[in-house]
């Protein structure tokens, strides 16, 4: 690394950009200049890159008044299929981190500075579920007219294709019954998609993607890093359900997991069967993806739970 680099990247972000081909290499080569230009245009001083992420340069940025923000500059490929800037602009800080400024050409964002992540708090997952449900009720928005983003049907079909591909590539790490059930649920959710039932959803609302609002009365939270999907609310709740492993073991695993889905319904009034199906799909697809990227033990945990839920 050259000594005159002003904004060194965490190794994980650099490696991610290098895997993105010519676009990623160009992003790396121009990063210092891009950030220097944003400092001048936005009137901020950018600090060192923060740890924790893998797909963007993220750092604190301080203005002349001493107010601190977060600057985010994603790698080129990490933006594909995502509508983060648009979702944050539409939300205007309701349920999501507030977008202070943006540069659409550079895909750069200046965001409000939030506090700690929910996954860093020592509390039962069921308590985190309630926090996320309440915040999703704030975050879900009507779909603006004319939007042509990924729909619920497209999401279900893409997950089905990914699961088939990964099962073959990984040597069938789950039973055929698990795969067949996940594919059946994908068909059900694709067939159930209706534009009138869709919201502008987060797409990946897990506990590392929700941060506490500092200084708020009581405890208040906001989501970060939305994908942006035109999909039924049950999808986001299925993402919450996929990691709710507490107590889901033994001969009563299925009943316990079903009670978790009903709990999500009690907090949001979203039908439990749709939550259940998306949660099962997400458990299987996430387990396979984790195994694909080398997180074998965690991936197997997801798949083991899915096996216990398959009747």
PDB file of C-alpha atoms in Angstrom:
ATOM      1  CA  UNK A   1       0.000   0.000   0.000  1.00  0.00           C
ATOM      2  CA  UNK A   2       1.380   3.442  -0.919  1.00  0.00           C
ATOM      3  CA  UNK A   3       2.406   5.697   1.986  1.00  0.00           C
ATOM      4  CA  UNK A   4       0.546   8.665   0.504  1.00  0.00           C
ATOM      5  CA  UNK A   5      -2.885   7.008   0.696  1.00  0.00           C
ATOM      6  CA  UNK A   6      -5.079   9.297   2.795  1.00  0.00           C
ATOM      7  CA  UNK A   7      -7.927   6.867   3.329  1.00  0.00           C
ATOM      8  CA  UNK A   8      -6.634   3.319   3.850  1.00  0.00           C
ATOM      9  CA  UNK A   9      -9.270   0.596   3.565  1.00  0.00           C
ATOM     10  CA  UNK A  10      -9.862  -2.374   5.857  1.00  0.00           C
ATOM     11  CA  UNK A  11      -8.422  -5.460   4.173  1.00  0.00           C
ATOM     12  CA  UNK A  12     -11.834  -7.112   3.864  1.00  0.00           C
ATOM     13  CA  UNK A  13     -13.228  -4.169   1.854  1.00  0.00           C
ATOM     14  CA  UNK A  14     -10.130  -4.014  -0.343  1.00  0.00           C
ATOM     15  CA  UNK A  15     -10.361  -7.749  -1.080  1.00  0.00           C
ATOM     16  CA  UNK A  16     -14.059  -7.411  -1.885  1.00  0.00           C
ATOM     17  CA  UNK A  17     -13.378  -4.598  -4.357  1.00  0.00           C
ATOM     18  CA  UNK A  18     -10.533  -6.554  -5.975  1.00  0.00           C
ATOM     19  CA  UNK A  19     -12.911  -9.455  -6.674  1.00  0.00           C
ATOM     20  CA  UNK A  20     -15.242  -7.110  -8.558  1.00  0.00           C
ATOM     21  CA  UNK A  21     -13.031  -6.914 -11.635  1.00  0.00           C
ATOM     22  CA  UNK A  22     -12.264  -3.733 -13.540  1.00  0.00           C
ATOM     23  CA  UNK A  23     -15.009  -1.710 -11.826  1.00  0.00           C
ATOM     24  CA  UNK A  24     -13.741  -2.664  -8.390  1.00  0.00           C
ATOM     25  CA  UNK A  25     -10.139  -1.871  -9.280  1.00  0.00           C
ATOM     26  CA  UNK A  26     -11.169   1.507 -10.671  1.00  0.00           C
ATOM     27  CA  UNK A  27     -13.124   2.213  -7.475  1.00  0.00           C
ATOM     28  CA  UNK A  28     -10.015   1.434  -5.418  1.00  0.00           C
ATOM     29  CA  UNK A  29      -7.742   3.534  -7.603  1.00  0.00           C
ATOM     30  CA  UNK A  30     -10.037   6.559  -7.386  1.00  0.00           C
ATOM     31  CA  UNK A  31     -11.089   6.242  -3.747  1.00  0.00           C
ATOM     32  CA  UNK A  32      -8.712   8.850  -2.308  1.00  0.00           C
ATOM     33  CA  UNK A  33      -9.657  11.405  -4.931  1.00  0.00           C
ATOM     34  CA  UNK A  34     -13.380  10.698  -4.555  1.00  0.00           C
ATOM     35  CA  UNK A  35     -13.292  11.105  -0.783  1.00  0.00           C
ATOM     36  CA  UNK A  36     -11.166  14.248  -1.002  1.00  0.00           C
ATOM     37  CA  UNK A  37     -13.662  15.755  -3.438  1.00  0.00           C
ATOM     38  CA  UNK A  38     -16.579  14.857  -1.151  1.00  0.00           C
ATOM     39  CA  UNK A  39     -14.787  16.477   1.797  1.00  0.00           C
ATOM     40  CA  UNK A  40     -14.575  19.720  -0.177  1.00  0.00           C
ATOM     41  CA  UNK A  41     -18.087  19.606  -1.625  1.00  0.00           C
ATOM     42  CA  UNK A  42     -19.820  18.610   1.606  1.00  0.00           C
ATOM     43  CA  UNK A  43     -17.674  20.684   3.964  1.00  0.00           C
ATOM     44  CA  UNK A  44     -16.601  17.773   6.164  1.00  0.00           C
ATOM     45  CA  UNK A  45     -13.427  16.153   7.400  1.00  0.00           C
ATOM     46  CA  UNK A  46     -13.425  12.383   6.907  1.00  0.00           C
ATOM     47  CA  UNK A  47     -11.784  10.153   9.504  1.00  0.00           C
ATOM     48  CA  UNK A  48     -10.368   6.657   9.327  1.00  0.00           C
ATOM     49  CA  UNK A  49     -12.428   3.804   7.948  1.00  0.00           C
ATOM     50  CA  UNK A  50     -14.526   2.057  10.575  1.00  0.00           C
ATOM     51  CA  UNK A  51     -14.340  -1.730  11.043  1.00  0.00           C
ATOM     52  CA  UNK A  52     -17.283  -4.090  10.758  1.00  0.00           C
ATOM     53  CA  UNK A  53     -18.435  -3.806   7.160  1.00  0.00           C
ATOM     54  CA  UNK A  54     -17.147  -5.586   4.078  1.00  0.00           C
ATOM     55  CA  UNK A  55     -18.771  -3.874   1.096  1.00  0.00           C
ATOM     56  CA  UNK A  56     -18.174  -0.145   1.574  1.00  0.00           C
ATOM     57  CA  UNK A  57     -15.839   2.538   2.846  1.00  0.00           C
ATOM     58  CA  UNK A  58     -17.544   3.736   6.051  1.00  0.00           C
ATOM     59  CA  UNK A  59     -16.108   6.444   8.307  1.00  0.00           C
ATOM     60  CA  UNK A  60     -17.046   9.326  10.571  1.00  0.00           C
ATOM     61  CA  UNK A  61     -17.219  12.748   8.939  1.00  0.00           C
ATOM     62  CA  UNK A  62     -17.208  15.970  10.957  1.00  0.00           C
ATOM     63  CA  UNK A  63     -18.410  19.366   9.716  1.00  0.00           C
ATOM     64  CA  UNK A  64     -17.179  22.828  10.644  1.00  0.00           C
ATOM     65  CA  UNK A  65     -19.689  23.068  13.503  1.00  0.00           C
ATOM     66  CA  UNK A  66     -18.304  19.885  15.057  1.00  0.00           C
ATOM     67  CA  UNK A  67     -21.331  17.754  14.208  1.00  0.00           C
ATOM     68  CA  UNK A  68     -20.482  14.138  13.375  1.00  0.00           C
ATOM     69  CA  UNK A  69     -22.004  12.080  10.595  1.00  0.00           C
ATOM     70  CA  UNK A  70     -21.244   8.817   8.790  1.00  0.00           C
ATOM     71  CA  UNK A  71     -20.015   8.755   5.208  1.00  0.00           C
ATOM     72  CA  UNK A  72     -20.610   5.604   3.190  1.00  0.00           C
ATOM     73  CA  UNK A  73     -19.218   4.775  -0.239  1.00  0.00           C
ATOM     74  CA  UNK A  74     -20.178   1.242  -1.411  1.00  0.00           C
ATOM     75  CA  UNK A  75     -18.108  -0.870  -3.786  1.00  0.00           C
ATOM     76  CA  UNK A  76     -19.594  -1.042  -7.314  1.00  0.00           C
ATOM     77  CA  UNK A  77     -20.915  -4.626  -7.275  1.00  0.00           C
ATOM     78  CA  UNK A  78     -22.381  -4.323  -3.767  1.00  0.00           C
ATOM     79  CA  UNK A  79     -24.887  -1.789  -5.137  1.00  0.00           C
ATOM     80  CA  UNK A  80     -26.326  -4.182  -7.724  1.00  0.00           C
ATOM     81  CA  UNK A  81     -29.935  -5.120  -7.035  1.00  0.00           C
ATOM     82  CA  UNK A  82     -30.091  -2.712  -4.068  1.00  0.00           C
ATOM     83  CA  UNK A  83     -31.915   0.591  -3.743  1.00  0.00           C
ATOM     84  CA  UNK A  84     -30.357   1.886  -0.530  1.00  0.00           C
ATOM     85  CA  UNK A  85     -30.115   5.589  -1.360  1.00  0.00           C
ATOM     86  CA  UNK A  86     -33.655   5.738  -2.744  1.00  0.00           C
ATOM     87  CA  UNK A  87     -35.162   3.948   0.268  1.00  0.00           C
ATOM     88  CA  UNK A  88     -33.369   6.262   2.703  1.00  0.00           C
ATOM     89  CA  UNK A  89     -34.401   9.354   0.735  1.00  0.00           C
ATOM     90  CA  UNK A  90     -38.050   8.249   0.739  1.00  0.00           C
ATOM     91  CA  UNK A  91     -37.998   7.339   4.452  1.00  0.00           C
ATOM     92  CA  UNK A  92     -36.724  10.759   5.602  1.00  0.00           C
ATOM     93  CA  UNK A  93     -35.470   9.258   8.842  1.00  0.00           C
ATOM     94  CA  UNK A  94     -38.659   7.338   9.724  1.00  0.00           C
ATOM     95  CA  UNK A  95     -37.615   3.817  10.686  1.00  0.00           C
ATOM     96  CA  UNK A  96     -34.317   4.280   8.842  1.00  0.00           C
ATOM     97  CA  UNK A  97     -31.103   6.199   9.364  1.00  0.00           C
ATOM     98  CA  UNK A  98     -31.544   9.754   8.087  1.00  0.00           C
ATOM     99  CA  UNK A  99     -29.904  10.535   4.753  1.00  0.00           C
ATOM    100  CA  UNK A 100     -28.296  13.970   5.149  1.00  0.00           C
ATOM    101  CA  UNK A 101     -26.709  14.291   1.702  1.00  0.00           C
ATOM    102  CA  UNK A 102     -26.154  12.115  -1.304  1.00  0.00           C
ATOM    103  CA  UNK A 103     -24.111  12.052  -4.478  1.00  0.00           C
ATOM    104  CA  UNK A 104     -25.991   9.810  -6.885  1.00  0.00           C
ATOM    105  CA  UNK A 105     -23.192   9.712  -9.459  1.00  0.00           C
ATOM    106  CA  UNK A 106     -20.682   8.433  -6.900  1.00  0.00           C
ATOM    107  CA  UNK A 107     -23.300   6.422  -4.904  1.00  0.00           C
ATOM    108  CA  UNK A 108     -22.039   8.275  -1.815  1.00  0.00           C
ATOM    109  CA  UNK A 109     -24.111   8.929   1.300  1.00  0.00           C
ATOM    110  CA  UNK A 110     -23.741  11.218   4.303  1.00  0.00           C
ATOM    111  CA  UNK A 111     -25.828   9.732   7.120  1.00  0.00           C
ATOM    112  CA  UNK A 112     -26.799  10.649  10.650  1.00  0.00           C
ATOM    113  CA  UNK A 113     -24.561   9.161  13.353  1.00  0.00           C
ATOM    114  CA  UNK A 114     -26.385   6.445  15.297  1.00  0.00           C
ATOM    115  CA  UNK A 115     -25.385   4.395  18.313  1.00  0.00           C
ATOM    116  CA  UNK A 116     -24.658   0.718  18.931  1.00  0.00           C
ATOM    117  CA  UNK A 117     -26.037  -2.209  16.940  1.00  0.00           C
ATOM    118  CA  UNK A 118     -28.818  -4.359  18.356  1.00  0.00           C
ATOM    119  CA  UNK A 119     -26.745  -7.524  17.967  1.00  0.00           C
ATOM    120  CA  UNK A 120     -24.165  -6.067  20.363  1.00  0.00           C
ATOM    121  CA  UNK A 121     -26.721  -5.765  23.180  1.00  0.00           C
ATOM    122  CA  UNK A 122     -27.004  -8.558  25.727  1.00  0.00           C
ATOM    123  CA  UNK A 123     -30.685  -9.412  25.527  1.00  0.00           C
ATOM    124  CA  UNK A 124     -32.705 -12.479  24.495  1.00  0.00           C
ATOM    125  CA  UNK A 125     -33.387 -12.837  20.777  1.00  0.00           C
ATOM    126  CA  UNK A 126     -37.117 -12.669  21.559  1.00  0.00           C
ATOM    127  CA  UNK A 127     -36.590  -9.162  22.968  1.00  0.00           C
ATOM    128  CA  UNK A 128     -34.621  -8.193  19.869  1.00  0.00           C
ATOM    129  CA  UNK A 129     -37.514  -9.520  17.788  1.00  0.00           C
ATOM    130  CA  UNK A 130     -39.888  -7.079  19.486  1.00  0.00           C
ATOM    131  CA  UNK A 131     -37.493  -4.181  18.860  1.00  0.00           C
ATOM    132  CA  UNK A 132     -37.204  -5.083  15.187  1.00  0.00           C
ATOM    133  CA  UNK A 133     -40.952  -5.597  14.749  1.00  0.00           C
ATOM    134  CA  UNK A 134     -41.704  -2.171  16.188  1.00  0.00           C
ATOM    135  CA  UNK A 135     -39.100  -0.542  13.970  1.00  0.00           C
ATOM    136  CA  UNK A 136     -40.318  -2.351  10.852  1.00  0.00           C
ATOM    137  CA  UNK A 137     -43.815  -1.001  11.468  1.00  0.00           C
ATOM    138  CA  UNK A 138     -42.247   2.467  11.246  1.00  0.00           C
ATOM    139  CA  UNK A 139     -40.031   1.577   8.282  1.00  0.00           C
ATOM    140  CA  UNK A 140     -42.483  -0.109   5.884  1.00  0.00           C
ATOM    141  CA  UNK A 141     -43.718   2.329   3.234  1.00  0.00           C
ATOM    142  CA  UNK A 142     -46.247   2.236   0.406  1.00  0.00           C
ATOM    143  CA  UNK A 143     -44.635   1.503  -2.947  1.00  0.00           C
ATOM    144  CA  UNK A 144     -44.346   4.747  -4.942  1.00  0.00           C
ATOM    145  CA  UNK A 145     -46.022   4.629  -8.384  1.00  0.00           C
ATOM    146  CA  UNK A 146     -43.854   3.511 -11.253  1.00  0.00           C
ATOM    147  CA  UNK A 147     -41.256   1.633  -9.207  1.00  0.00           C
ATOM    148  CA  UNK A 148     -39.849  -1.428 -10.981  1.00  0.00           C
ATOM    149  CA  UNK A 149     -37.753  -2.980  -8.223  1.00  0.00           C
ATOM    150  CA  UNK A 150     -37.402  -6.668  -7.360  1.00  0.00           C
ATOM    151  CA  UNK A 151     -40.860  -8.030  -6.548  1.00  0.00           C
ATOM    152  CA  UNK A 152     -41.956 -10.752  -4.173  1.00  0.00           C
ATOM    153  CA  UNK A 153     -42.446 -13.192  -7.034  1.00  0.00           C
ATOM    154  CA  UNK A 154     -38.984 -12.445  -8.433  1.00  0.00           C
ATOM    155  CA  UNK A 155     -37.405 -12.804  -4.998  1.00  0.00           C
ATOM    156  CA  UNK A 156     -39.050 -16.182  -4.407  1.00  0.00           C
ATOM    157  CA  UNK A 157     -37.986 -17.456  -7.830  1.00  0.00           C
ATOM    158  CA  UNK A 158     -34.408 -16.212  -7.438  1.00  0.00           C
ATOM    159  CA  UNK A 159     -34.078 -17.891  -4.031  1.00  0.00           C
ATOM    160  CA  UNK A 160     -35.417 -21.151  -5.480  1.00  0.00           C
ATOM    161  CA  UNK A 161     -32.826 -21.032  -8.272  1.00  0.00           C
ATOM    162  CA  UNK A 162     -30.044 -20.229  -5.793  1.00  0.00           C
ATOM    163  CA  UNK A 163     -30.972 -23.117  -3.504  1.00  0.00           C
ATOM    164  CA  UNK A 164     -31.021 -25.597  -6.383  1.00  0.00           C
ATOM    165  CA  UNK A 165     -27.620 -24.387  -7.582  1.00  0.00           C
ATOM    166  CA  UNK A 166     -26.021 -24.439  -4.133  1.00  0.00           C
ATOM    167  CA  UNK A 167     -27.396 -27.835  -3.178  1.00  0.00           C
ATOM    168  CA  UNK A 168     -25.774 -29.306  -6.271  1.00  0.00           C
ATOM    169  CA  UNK A 169     -22.516 -27.369  -5.852  1.00  0.00           C
ATOM    170  CA  UNK A 170     -22.182 -28.263  -2.159  1.00  0.00           C
ATOM    171  CA  UNK A 171     -22.952 -31.963  -2.575  1.00  0.00           C
ATOM    172  CA  UNK A 172     -26.503 -31.944  -1.184  1.00  0.00           C
ATOM    173  CA  UNK A 173     -25.765 -30.721   2.387  1.00  0.00           C
ATOM    174  CA  UNK A 174     -29.436 -30.980   3.379  1.00  0.00           C
ATOM    175  CA  UNK A 175     -32.044 -33.665   2.849  1.00  0.00           C
ATOM    176  CA  UNK A 176     -34.185 -33.755  -0.281  1.00  0.00           C
ATOM    177  CA  UNK A 177     -37.219 -33.204   1.970  1.00  0.00           C
ATOM    178  CA  UNK A 178     -35.796 -29.869   3.190  1.00  0.00           C
ATOM    179  CA  UNK A 179     -35.040 -28.721  -0.348  1.00  0.00           C
ATOM    180  CA  UNK A 180     -38.455 -29.834  -1.639  1.00  0.00           C
ATOM    181  CA  UNK A 181     -40.224 -27.999   1.198  1.00  0.00           C
ATOM    182  CA  UNK A 182     -38.256 -24.797   0.572  1.00  0.00           C
ATOM    183  CA  UNK A 183     -39.010 -24.964  -3.163  1.00  0.00           C
ATOM    184  CA  UNK A 184     -42.697 -25.607  -2.481  1.00  0.00           C
ATOM    185  CA  UNK A 185     -42.823 -22.524  -0.253  1.00  0.00           C
ATOM    186  CA  UNK A 186     -41.064 -20.488  -2.953  1.00  0.00           C
ATOM    187  CA  UNK A 187     -43.798 -21.475  -5.407  1.00  0.00           C
ATOM    188  CA  UNK A 188     -46.462 -20.541  -2.852  1.00  0.00           C
ATOM    189  CA  UNK A 189     -44.962 -17.098  -2.161  1.00  0.00           C
ATOM    190  CA  UNK A 190     -44.421 -16.363  -5.845  1.00  0.00           C
ATOM    191  CA  UNK A 191     -48.047 -17.272  -6.594  1.00  0.00           C
ATOM    192  CA  UNK A 192     -49.290 -15.179  -3.645  1.00  0.00           C
ATOM    193  CA  UNK A 193     -47.530 -11.974  -4.707  1.00  0.00           C
ATOM    194  CA  UNK A 194     -49.923  -9.112  -5.440  1.00  0.00           C
ATOM    195  CA  UNK A 195     -48.840  -5.502  -5.994  1.00  0.00           C
ATOM    196  CA  UNK A 196     -51.685  -4.234  -3.822  1.00  0.00           C
ATOM    197  CA  UNK A 197     -50.345  -6.249  -0.855  1.00  0.00           C
ATOM    198  CA  UNK A 198     -46.731  -5.150  -1.259  1.00  0.00           C
ATOM    199  CA  UNK A 199     -44.760  -2.606   0.733  1.00  0.00           C
ATOM    200  CA  UNK A 200     -41.380  -1.051   0.190  1.00  0.00           C
ATOM    201  CA  UNK A 201     -39.530  -3.468   2.486  1.00  0.00           C
ATOM    202  CA  UNK A 202     -36.055  -3.477   3.965  1.00  0.00           C
ATOM    203  CA  UNK A 203     -35.026  -6.854   2.564  1.00  0.00           C
ATOM    204  CA  UNK A 204     -32.451  -7.811   5.210  1.00  0.00           C
ATOM    205  CA  UNK A 205     -33.563  -6.580   8.667  1.00  0.00           C
ATOM    206  CA  UNK A 206     -31.273  -8.592  10.945  1.00  0.00           C
ATOM    207  CA  UNK A 207     -29.946  -7.408  14.359  1.00  0.00           C
ATOM    208  CA  UNK A 208     -26.670  -6.078  12.904  1.00  0.00           C
ATOM    209  CA  UNK A 209     -28.672  -3.788  10.601  1.00  0.00           C
ATOM    210  CA  UNK A 210     -30.517  -1.884  13.328  1.00  0.00           C
ATOM    211  CA  UNK A 211     -28.861   0.764  15.496  1.00  0.00           C
ATOM    212  CA  UNK A 212     -29.922   2.657  18.595  1.00  0.00           C
ATOM    213  CA  UNK A 213     -30.743   6.362  18.312  1.00  0.00           C
ATOM    214  CA  UNK A 214     -28.532   8.163  20.854  1.00  0.00           C
ATOM    215  CA  UNK A 215     -30.164  10.606  23.240  1.00  0.00           C
ATOM    216  CA  UNK A 216     -33.733   9.600  22.400  1.00  0.00           C
ATOM    217  CA  UNK A 217     -36.432   9.427  25.055  1.00  0.00           C
ATOM    218  CA  UNK A 218     -36.747   5.770  25.978  1.00  0.00           C
ATOM    219  CA  UNK A 219     -35.022   3.385  23.586  1.00  0.00           C
ATOM    220  CA  UNK A 220     -35.442   4.135  19.917  1.00  0.00           C
ATOM    221  CA  UNK A 221     -33.946   2.297  16.958  1.00  0.00           C
ATOM    222  CA  UNK A 222     -33.447   2.732  13.214  1.00  0.00           C
ATOM    223  CA  UNK A 223     -32.521   0.370  10.401  1.00  0.00           C
ATOM    224  CA  UNK A 224     -29.508   0.804   8.130  1.00  0.00           C
ATOM    225  CA  UNK A 225     -28.446  -0.873   4.857  1.00  0.00           C
ATOM    226  CA  UNK A 226     -31.831  -1.532   3.196  1.00  0.00           C
ATOM    227  CA  UNK A 227     -31.928  -3.579   0.002  1.00  0.00           C
ATOM    228  CA  UNK A 228     -35.340  -2.254  -1.033  1.00  0.00           C
ATOM    229  CA  UNK A 229     -37.860  -4.847  -2.224  1.00  0.00           C
ATOM    230  CA  UNK A 230     -41.447  -4.556  -3.465  1.00  0.00           C
ATOM    231  CA  UNK A 231     -42.744  -7.458  -1.432  1.00  0.00           C
ATOM    232  CA  UNK A 232     -45.238  -8.508   1.221  1.00  0.00           C
ATOM    233  CA  UNK A 233     -44.318  -7.496   4.820  1.00  0.00           C
ATOM    234  CA  UNK A 234     -44.077 -11.186   5.730  1.00  0.00           C
ATOM    235  CA  UNK A 235     -40.738 -11.376   3.901  1.00  0.00           C
ATOM    236  CA  UNK A 236     -38.964  -9.048   6.333  1.00  0.00           C
ATOM    237  CA  UNK A 237     -40.509 -10.967   9.240  1.00  0.00           C
ATOM    238  CA  UNK A 238     -39.284 -14.220   7.696  1.00  0.00           C
ATOM    239  CA  UNK A 239     -35.761 -12.801   7.839  1.00  0.00           C
ATOM    240  CA  UNK A 240     -36.294 -12.231  11.574  1.00  0.00           C
ATOM    241  CA  UNK A 241     -37.673 -15.756  11.978  1.00  0.00           C
ATOM    242  CA  UNK A 242     -34.780 -17.483  10.166  1.00  0.00           C
ATOM    243  CA  UNK A 243     -32.334 -16.899  13.046  1.00  0.00           C
ATOM    244  CA  UNK A 244     -34.767 -17.487  15.927  1.00  0.00           C
ATOM    245  CA  UNK A 245     -33.218 -20.802  16.935  1.00  0.00           C
ATOM    246  CA  UNK A 246     -33.925 -20.529  20.674  1.00  0.00           C
ATOM    247  CA  UNK A 247     -35.688 -23.680  21.872  1.00  0.00           C
ATOM    248  CA  UNK A 248     -36.140 -25.062  18.361  1.00  0.00           C
ATOM    249  CA  UNK A 249     -34.824 -28.544  19.141  1.00  0.00           C
ATOM    250  CA  UNK A 250     -36.164 -31.976  19.942  1.00  0.00           C
ATOM    251  CA  UNK A 251     -39.506 -33.471  19.078  1.00  0.00           C
ATOM    252  CA  UNK A 252     -41.366 -30.217  19.756  1.00  0.00           C
ATOM    253  CA  UNK A 253     -39.145 -28.104  17.468  1.00  0.00           C
ATOM    254  CA  UNK A 254     -41.860 -27.607  14.862  1.00  0.00           C
ATOM    255  CA  UNK A 255     -44.454 -26.450  17.404  1.00  0.00           C
ATOM    256  CA  UNK A 256     -41.988 -24.066  19.040  1.00  0.00           C
ATOM    257  CA  UNK A 257     -40.965 -22.531  15.729  1.00  0.00           C
ATOM    258  CA  UNK A 258     -44.607 -22.157  14.745  1.00  0.00           C
ATOM    259  CA  UNK A 259     -45.196 -20.296  18.025  1.00  0.00           C
ATOM    260  CA  UNK A 260     -42.370 -17.939  17.056  1.00  0.00           C
ATOM    261  CA  UNK A 261     -44.159 -17.153  13.794  1.00  0.00           C
ATOM    262  CA  UNK A 262     -47.395 -16.501  15.710  1.00  0.00           C
ATOM    263  CA  UNK A 263     -45.477 -14.157  18.019  1.00  0.00           C
ATOM    264  CA  UNK A 264     -44.393 -12.123  14.997  1.00  0.00           C
ATOM    265  CA  UNK A 265     -48.032 -11.984  13.908  1.00  0.00           C
ATOM    266  CA  UNK A 266     -49.081 -10.746  17.342  1.00  0.00           C
ATOM    267  CA  UNK A 267     -46.623  -7.857  17.034  1.00  0.00           C
ATOM    268  CA  UNK A 268     -47.433  -6.878  13.439  1.00  0.00           C
ATOM    269  CA  UNK A 269     -50.804  -8.401  12.402  1.00  0.00           C
ATOM    270  CA  UNK A 270     -49.069 -10.004   9.392  1.00  0.00           C
ATOM    271  CA  UNK A 271     -50.415 -13.536   8.644  1.00  0.00           C
ATOM    272  CA  UNK A 272     -48.368 -16.250  10.337  1.00  0.00           C
ATOM    273  CA  UNK A 273     -48.359 -18.745   7.446  1.00  0.00           C
ATOM    274  CA  UNK A 274     -46.676 -16.285   5.073  1.00  0.00           C
ATOM    275  CA  UNK A 275     -44.086 -15.465   7.768  1.00  0.00           C
ATOM    276  CA  UNK A 276     -43.514 -19.186   8.329  1.00  0.00           C
ATOM    277  CA  UNK A 277     -42.935 -19.907   4.656  1.00  0.00           C
ATOM    278  CA  UNK A 278     -40.522 -17.009   4.120  1.00  0.00           C
ATOM    279  CA  UNK A 279     -38.719 -17.912   7.347  1.00  0.00           C
ATOM    280  CA  UNK A 280     -38.222 -21.496   6.196  1.00  0.00           C
ATOM    281  CA  UNK A 281     -36.998 -20.360   2.774  1.00  0.00           C
ATOM    282  CA  UNK A 282     -34.599 -17.929   4.422  1.00  0.00           C
ATOM    283  CA  UNK A 283     -33.296 -20.573   6.856  1.00  0.00           C
ATOM    284  CA  UNK A 284     -32.411 -22.917   4.019  1.00  0.00           C
ATOM    285  CA  UNK A 285     -31.080 -20.336   1.566  1.00  0.00           C
ATOM    286  CA  UNK A 286     -29.023 -18.606   4.271  1.00  0.00           C
ATOM    287  CA  UNK A 287     -27.592 -21.897   5.512  1.00  0.00           C
ATOM    288  CA  UNK A 288     -26.513 -22.840   2.006  1.00  0.00           C
ATOM    289  CA  UNK A 289     -25.043 -19.386   1.356  1.00  0.00           C
ATOM    290  CA  UNK A 290     -23.050 -19.492   4.590  1.00  0.00           C
ATOM    291  CA  UNK A 291     -21.603 -22.845   3.626  1.00  0.00           C
ATOM    292  CA  UNK A 292     -20.742 -21.482   0.186  1.00  0.00           C
ATOM    293  CA  UNK A 293     -18.634 -18.676   1.693  1.00  0.00           C
ATOM    294  CA  UNK A 294     -16.866 -20.973   4.153  1.00  0.00           C
ATOM    295  CA  UNK A 295     -19.002 -20.359   7.277  1.00  0.00           C
ATOM    296  CA  UNK A 296     -19.670 -24.091   7.420  1.00  0.00           C
ATOM    297  CA  UNK A 297     -20.561 -24.518  11.099  1.00  0.00           C
ATOM    298  CA  UNK A 298     -23.039 -21.641  11.133  1.00  0.00           C
ATOM    299  CA  UNK A 299     -24.532 -22.758   7.831  1.00  0.00           C
ATOM    300  CA  UNK A 300     -25.055 -26.279   9.135  1.00  0.00           C
ATOM    301  CA  UNK A 301     -26.820 -24.853  12.195  1.00  0.00           C
ATOM    302  CA  UNK A 302     -29.413 -23.205   9.940  1.00  0.00           C
ATOM    303  CA  UNK A 303     -29.864 -26.388   7.934  1.00  0.00           C
ATOM    304  CA  UNK A 304     -30.110 -28.562  11.047  1.00  0.00           C
ATOM    305  CA  UNK A 305     -32.947 -26.409  12.331  1.00  0.00           C
ATOM    306  CA  UNK A 306     -34.640 -26.632   8.928  1.00  0.00           C
ATOM    307  CA  UNK A 307     -34.388 -30.443   9.119  1.00  0.00           C
ATOM    308  CA  UNK A 308     -36.098 -30.350  12.535  1.00  0.00           C
ATOM    309  CA  UNK A 309     -38.946 -28.277  11.081  1.00  0.00           C
ATOM    310  CA  UNK A 310     -39.594 -30.515   8.088  1.00  0.00           C
ATOM    311  CA  UNK A 311     -42.616 -32.728   8.587  1.00  0.00           C
TER     312      UNK A 311
END
